[in-house]
Amino acid sequence: MGALEVSRITRRGMNFVGGVAGLGMNVNADGSRSWVLRARVGGIRRDMGLGGYPDVTLAQARDSARAARAQMKLGLDPIEEGKSLRSALIASRAAAITFTKAASLYIETHEASWKNAKHRQQWANTLDTYAKPEIGSLLVRDVELPQVLKVLEPIWKEKTETASRLRGRIESVLDWATARGYRSGPNPARWKGHLDKLLPAPGKIAKTDHHRALPYRQIGEFMARLRQAEGVGARALEFTILTAARSGEVRGARWSEFDLDGAL
C-alpha cells in the first residue's frame, strides 16, 4: 500500500498497510487516524503507538516500526523502553533546579535553627552579591570547580573573610543539593584536600585587627569605675573579668546555673 492509498483510508478500526509486519492505521470514532504496530512481545500481544497521521508519514511510520521490530529481536519491549525513557526525562526535569533556587531552599530549610534574622540576611546577601551573578542561573548539578573558583578568586585576597564565609556557604548549599538528589559527586567547594591546594589559607593573607587591650596596671581603676556603672551589661562584663568565663557563656547564662548561697 502506498502513500496515496493510505490517505484514503477511512474505515474505522485497524487497517494494516504492509511494508512491516503488524503496521496499521487505526481510525478512531471521531475520524482521527494514527499509526499502530501490533506485535507479540514475550508471548503477549502489544499495540505500540507510532504517532498520528498525517504528522507522521507512511515512510516514517515504517521506519519506526522496523526499529521497534529490531528491538524485539533483541528481547526488548519497545513500549516499556519508551516508558522508562519518559520516566527518566520527567525525573531529570524534576531534579533540574538552579543554584539560586537551591540556595533559597537551603536557607528556607535551615533558617529556623539560626539565631537571628541578621544571620539569614548575611547568608542571602553574600550569595546574592558574589555567587548569583556567576553561578546563580546554572543548574546546581552543573556547578563544578571552575565555576566555584570564578566566584571566589576575584575576592579571595581583597575580601578574605567574606570569601572564606562565602566558600563555606556554597559548600553547604551543594551538600544539601547532593543529599536531596539534585546533584552527585564530590563537593567542588570543599576546603580540606581540595581548595586548600588551590587557594592560600585565609589566615595567611587576611590582616587581623585585634581590639586594644587594657594595660594590666590599670585594671584596679577600671574595675572601680565599672562597679559604679549600672545595667546588666556592666554586671556581665564584671562577672566575665572575675571568672574568666567565655563571653558567649556569660551572655547566654541563666539564673538556674547560679548558686548564690554557695557562691558557685
Tab-separated table of C-alpha atoms in Angstrom:
chain	number	residue	atom	x	y	z
A	1	MET	CA	0.000	0.000	0.000
A	2	GLY	CA	1.343	3.426	-0.975
A	3	ALA	CA	1.005	6.903	0.467
A	4	LEU	CA	-1.986	7.793	-1.747
A	5	GLU	CA	-3.907	4.680	-0.724
A	6	VAL	CA	-3.128	5.357	2.925
A	7	SER	CA	-4.541	8.875	2.620
A	8	ARG	CA	-7.876	7.372	1.524
A	9	ILE	CA	-8.280	5.023	4.497
A	10	THR	CA	-11.464	5.884	6.414
A	11	ARG	CA	-12.714	2.508	7.648
A	12	ARG	CA	-12.990	2.598	11.417
A	13	GLY	CA	-10.620	0.328	13.313
A	14	MET	CA	-7.278	-1.207	12.420
A	15	ASN	CA	-6.201	-1.110	8.746
A	16	PHE	CA	-2.957	-2.928	8.034
A	17	VAL	CA	-0.825	-1.173	5.406
A	18	GLY	CA	2.008	-3.672	4.775
A	19	GLY	CA	5.709	-2.962	4.434
A	20	VAL	CA	6.346	-4.043	8.045
A	21	ALA	CA	4.525	-6.912	9.703
A	22	GLY	CA	1.824	-5.651	12.054
A	23	LEU	CA	1.924	-1.998	10.964
A	24	GLY	CA	-1.515	-0.487	10.558
A	25	MET	CA	-3.511	2.718	10.594
A	26	ASN	CA	-6.136	2.924	13.302
A	27	VAL	CA	-9.192	5.070	12.559
A	28	ASN	CA	-10.943	6.315	15.689
A	29	ALA	CA	-14.659	7.020	16.120
A	30	ASP	CA	-14.060	10.747	15.597
A	31	GLY	CA	-12.252	10.074	12.309
A	32	SER	CA	-8.761	10.811	13.593
A	33	ARG	CA	-6.068	8.435	12.332
A	34	SER	CA	-2.895	7.137	13.970
A	35	TRP	CA	-0.182	4.564	13.364
A	36	VAL	CA	-0.081	1.369	15.409
A	37	LEU	CA	2.380	-1.529	15.392
A	38	ARG	CA	0.742	-4.756	16.540
A	39	ALA	CA	3.188	-7.435	17.667
A	40	ARG	CA	3.717	-10.153	20.242
A	41	VAL	CA	6.279	-9.349	22.922
A	42	GLY	CA	7.105	-12.085	25.408
A	43	GLY	CA	4.099	-14.042	24.230
A	44	ILE	CA	1.735	-11.108	24.824
A	45	ARG	CA	0.101	-9.082	22.055
A	46	ARG	CA	1.047	-5.409	22.303
A	47	ASP	CA	-0.198	-2.401	20.354
A	48	MET	CA	2.503	0.249	20.100
A	49	GLY	CA	1.511	3.782	19.047
A	50	LEU	CA	3.795	5.373	16.465
A	51	GLY	CA	2.167	8.794	16.123
A	52	GLY	CA	-0.735	10.453	14.384
A	53	TYR	CA	-1.372	10.754	10.679
A	54	PRO	CA	-0.614	12.880	8.649
A	55	ASP	CA	2.028	14.380	11.038
A	56	VAL	CA	3.799	11.019	10.807
A	57	THR	CA	4.013	9.885	7.188
A	58	LEU	CA	3.769	6.309	5.918
A	59	ALA	CA	7.551	6.206	5.366
A	60	GLN	CA	8.247	7.486	8.883
A	61	ALA	CA	5.802	5.008	10.413
A	62	ARG	CA	7.506	2.126	8.588
A	63	ASP	CA	10.955	3.288	9.783
A	64	SER	CA	9.721	3.446	13.398
A	65	ALA	CA	8.065	0.024	13.057
A	66	ARG	CA	11.272	-1.533	11.724
A	67	ALA	CA	13.278	-0.023	14.615
A	68	ALA	CA	10.762	-1.425	17.112
A	69	ARG	CA	10.902	-4.849	15.471
A	70	ALA	CA	14.696	-4.775	15.739
A	71	GLN	CA	14.430	-4.124	19.482
A	72	MET	CA	12.007	-7.036	19.845
A	73	LYS	CA	14.503	-9.364	18.173
A	74	LEU	CA	16.965	-8.426	20.906
A	75	GLY	CA	14.438	-9.423	23.549
A	76	LEU	CA	13.481	-5.853	24.423
A	77	ASP	CA	9.989	-4.433	24.834
A	78	PRO	CA	9.991	-1.084	22.969
A	79	ILE	CA	6.863	0.060	24.806
A	80	GLU	CA	8.477	-0.446	28.219
A	81	GLU	CA	11.707	1.068	26.945
A	82	GLY	CA	9.762	4.146	25.894
A	83	LYS	CA	8.086	4.369	29.299
A	84	SER	CA	11.474	4.139	31.011
A	85	LEU	CA	12.896	6.934	28.861
A	86	ARG	CA	9.893	9.167	29.545
A	87	SER	CA	10.132	8.433	33.261
A	88	ALA	CA	13.846	9.258	33.252
A	89	LEU	CA	13.149	12.513	31.424
A	90	ILE	CA	10.490	13.523	33.948
A	91	ALA	CA	12.840	12.692	36.839
A	92	SER	CA	15.652	14.639	35.203
A	93	ARG	CA	13.454	17.708	34.765
A	94	ALA	CA	12.292	17.488	38.385
A	95	ALA	CA	15.923	17.476	39.529
A	96	ALA	CA	16.916	20.401	37.318
A	97	ILE	CA	16.999	23.359	39.727
A	98	THR	CA	19.347	26.321	39.579
A	99	PHE	CA	21.934	27.197	42.195
A	100	THR	CA	19.867	30.239	43.171
A	101	LYS	CA	16.820	28.038	43.773
A	102	ALA	CA	18.901	25.536	45.737
A	103	ALA	CA	20.328	28.323	47.905
A	104	SER	CA	16.836	29.676	48.561
A	105	LEU	CA	15.560	26.239	49.571
A	106	TYR	CA	18.589	25.663	51.803
A	107	ILE	CA	18.021	28.945	53.647
A	108	GLU	CA	14.310	28.226	53.952
A	109	THR	CA	15.078	24.809	55.432
A	110	HIS	CA	17.697	25.930	57.948
A	111	GLU	CA	16.769	29.479	58.943
A	112	ALA	CA	14.603	28.276	61.844
A	113	SER	CA	17.748	26.932	63.538
A	114	TRP	CA	19.712	30.167	63.085
A	115	LYS	CA	19.973	32.554	65.998
A	116	ASN	CA	18.683	35.711	64.395
A	117	ALA	CA	17.406	37.358	61.247
A	118	LYS	CA	20.760	39.076	60.715
A	119	HIS	CA	22.441	35.725	60.131
A	120	ARG	CA	19.885	34.842	57.468
A	121	GLN	CA	20.372	38.237	55.828
A	122	GLN	CA	24.144	37.757	55.751
A	123	TRP	CA	23.701	34.371	54.104
A	124	ALA	CA	21.389	35.760	51.438
A	125	ASN	CA	23.458	38.899	50.847
A	126	THR	CA	26.790	37.155	50.259
A	127	LEU	CA	25.252	34.607	47.895
A	128	ASP	CA	23.254	37.256	46.017
A	129	THR	CA	26.230	39.626	45.718
A	130	TYR	CA	29.019	37.230	44.768
A	131	ALA	CA	27.639	33.815	43.778
A	132	LYS	CA	24.424	34.658	41.957
A	133	PRO	CA	26.000	36.734	39.136
A	134	GLU	CA	28.382	33.881	38.252
A	135	ILE	CA	26.551	30.628	39.043
A	136	GLY	CA	23.020	31.607	40.047
A	137	SER	CA	21.416	30.626	36.748
A	138	LEU	CA	23.409	27.386	36.377
A	139	LEU	CA	21.726	24.109	37.217
A	140	VAL	CA	23.064	23.156	40.626
A	141	ARG	CA	24.203	19.793	39.217
A	142	ASP	CA	26.484	21.638	36.771
A	143	VAL	CA	28.375	23.693	39.372
A	144	GLU	CA	31.929	22.363	39.399
A	145	LEU	CA	35.410	23.565	40.363
A	146	PRO	CA	35.884	26.138	37.544
A	147	GLN	CA	32.621	27.839	38.465
A	148	VAL	CA	33.418	27.880	42.193
A	149	LEU	CA	36.842	29.380	41.545
A	150	LYS	CA	35.292	32.003	39.276
A	151	VAL	CA	33.239	33.162	42.270
A	152	LEU	CA	35.993	33.021	44.893
A	153	GLU	CA	39.244	34.034	43.211
A	154	PRO	CA	38.345	37.691	42.463
A	155	ILE	CA	37.717	38.430	46.162
A	156	TRP	CA	39.924	35.861	47.913
A	157	LYS	CA	42.827	38.243	48.630
A	158	GLU	CA	40.970	41.555	48.922
A	159	LYS	CA	37.943	40.355	50.922
A	160	THR	CA	39.363	37.230	52.504
A	161	GLU	CA	36.983	36.871	55.428
A	162	THR	CA	33.923	37.394	53.210
A	163	ALA	CA	35.302	34.996	50.597
A	164	SER	CA	36.013	32.336	53.214
A	165	ARG	CA	32.472	32.550	54.584
A	166	LEU	CA	31.092	32.538	51.054
A	167	ARG	CA	33.023	29.353	50.249
A	168	GLY	CA	31.534	27.627	53.273
A	169	ARG	CA	28.035	28.708	52.301
A	170	ILE	CA	28.434	27.464	48.734
A	171	GLU	CA	29.719	24.169	50.138
A	172	SER	CA	26.671	23.869	52.402
A	173	VAL	CA	24.241	24.568	49.552
A	174	LEU	CA	25.926	21.990	47.310
A	175	ASP	CA	25.989	19.395	50.116
A	176	TRP	CA	22.267	19.963	50.635
A	177	ALA	CA	21.630	19.633	46.899
A	178	THR	CA	23.546	16.345	46.815
A	179	ALA	CA	21.591	14.960	49.764
A	180	ARG	CA	18.332	15.906	48.028
A	181	GLY	CA	19.369	14.215	44.784
A	182	TYR	CA	19.800	17.403	42.734
A	183	ARG	CA	23.479	16.680	42.038
A	184	SER	CA	26.070	13.958	42.539
A	185	GLY	CA	29.797	13.614	43.006
A	186	PRO	CA	32.319	15.352	45.311
A	187	ASN	CA	31.617	18.872	46.509
A	188	PRO	CA	33.770	21.293	44.445
A	189	ALA	CA	33.598	23.927	47.203
A	190	ARG	CA	35.104	21.714	49.942
A	191	TRP	CA	38.241	23.112	51.528
A	192	LYS	CA	40.300	20.308	53.058
A	193	GLY	CA	42.182	18.269	50.494
A	194	HIS	CA	40.756	20.294	47.625
A	195	LEU	CA	40.518	24.101	47.569
A	196	ASP	CA	43.277	24.312	50.186
A	197	LYS	CA	45.574	23.122	47.382
A	198	LEU	CA	44.423	25.870	45.029
A	199	LEU	CA	43.884	28.922	47.255
A	200	PRO	CA	46.096	30.378	50.006
A	201	ALA	CA	44.865	29.761	53.543
A	202	PRO	CA	42.755	32.709	54.756
A	203	GLY	CA	44.842	33.028	57.925
A	204	LYS	CA	47.981	33.650	55.879
A	205	ILE	CA	46.641	36.542	53.832
A	206	ALA	CA	43.944	38.162	55.980
A	207	LYS	CA	45.035	41.063	58.161
A	208	THR	CA	43.764	40.610	61.711
A	209	ASP	CA	42.936	43.784	63.654
A	210	HIS	CA	42.838	42.928	67.343
A	211	HIS	CA	40.993	45.074	69.865
A	212	ARG	CA	43.262	47.165	72.007
A	213	ALA	CA	43.993	45.581	75.374
A	214	LEU	CA	43.757	47.371	78.718
A	215	PRO	CA	47.188	47.597	80.399
A	216	TYR	CA	47.033	45.308	83.417
A	217	ARG	CA	48.266	48.081	85.764
A	218	GLN	CA	45.021	49.962	85.081
A	219	ILE	CA	42.676	47.064	85.917
A	220	GLY	CA	42.077	48.195	89.533
A	221	GLU	CA	40.996	51.661	88.494
A	222	PHE	CA	38.881	50.221	85.679
A	223	MET	CA	37.072	47.760	87.998
A	224	ALA	CA	36.259	50.542	90.447
A	225	ARG	CA	34.723	52.568	87.639
A	226	LEU	CA	32.903	49.510	86.271
A	227	ARG	CA	31.212	48.900	89.639
A	228	GLN	CA	29.838	52.444	89.505
A	229	ALA	CA	28.117	51.660	86.162
A	230	GLU	CA	24.534	50.467	86.159
A	231	GLY	CA	22.852	47.853	83.993
A	232	VAL	CA	23.081	44.180	83.156
A	233	GLY	CA	25.845	44.798	80.643
A	234	ALA	CA	28.152	46.253	83.295
A	235	ARG	CA	27.491	43.332	85.655
A	236	ALA	CA	28.048	40.824	82.866
A	237	LEU	CA	31.409	42.400	81.996
A	238	GLU	CA	32.456	42.450	85.666
A	239	PHE	CA	31.460	38.787	86.003
A	240	THR	CA	33.418	37.895	82.855
A	241	ILE	CA	36.575	39.575	84.119
A	242	LEU	CA	36.362	37.990	87.580
A	243	THR	CA	35.643	34.461	86.365
A	244	ALA	CA	37.493	34.409	83.017
A	245	ALA	CA	34.343	32.855	81.526
A	246	ARG	CA	33.770	32.947	77.795
A	247	SER	CA	31.707	35.918	76.699
A	248	GLY	CA	29.207	33.685	74.894
A	249	GLU	CA	28.633	31.662	78.058
A	250	VAL	CA	28.028	34.842	80.046
A	251	ARG	CA	25.593	36.302	77.512
A	252	GLY	CA	23.636	33.040	77.417
A	253	ALA	CA	23.707	32.368	81.157
A	254	ARG	CA	20.507	31.503	83.079
A	255	TRP	CA	19.804	32.067	86.772
A	256	SER	CA	19.308	28.324	87.175
A	257	GLU	CA	23.056	27.957	86.545
A	258	PHE	CA	23.994	30.022	89.618
A	259	ASP	CA	24.091	29.060	93.300
A	260	LEU	CA	24.316	32.429	95.030
A	261	ASP	CA	24.290	30.967	98.541
A	262	GLY	CA	27.151	28.630	97.661
A	263	ALA	CA	28.898	31.317	95.618
A	264	LEU	CA	29.042	28.932	92.654
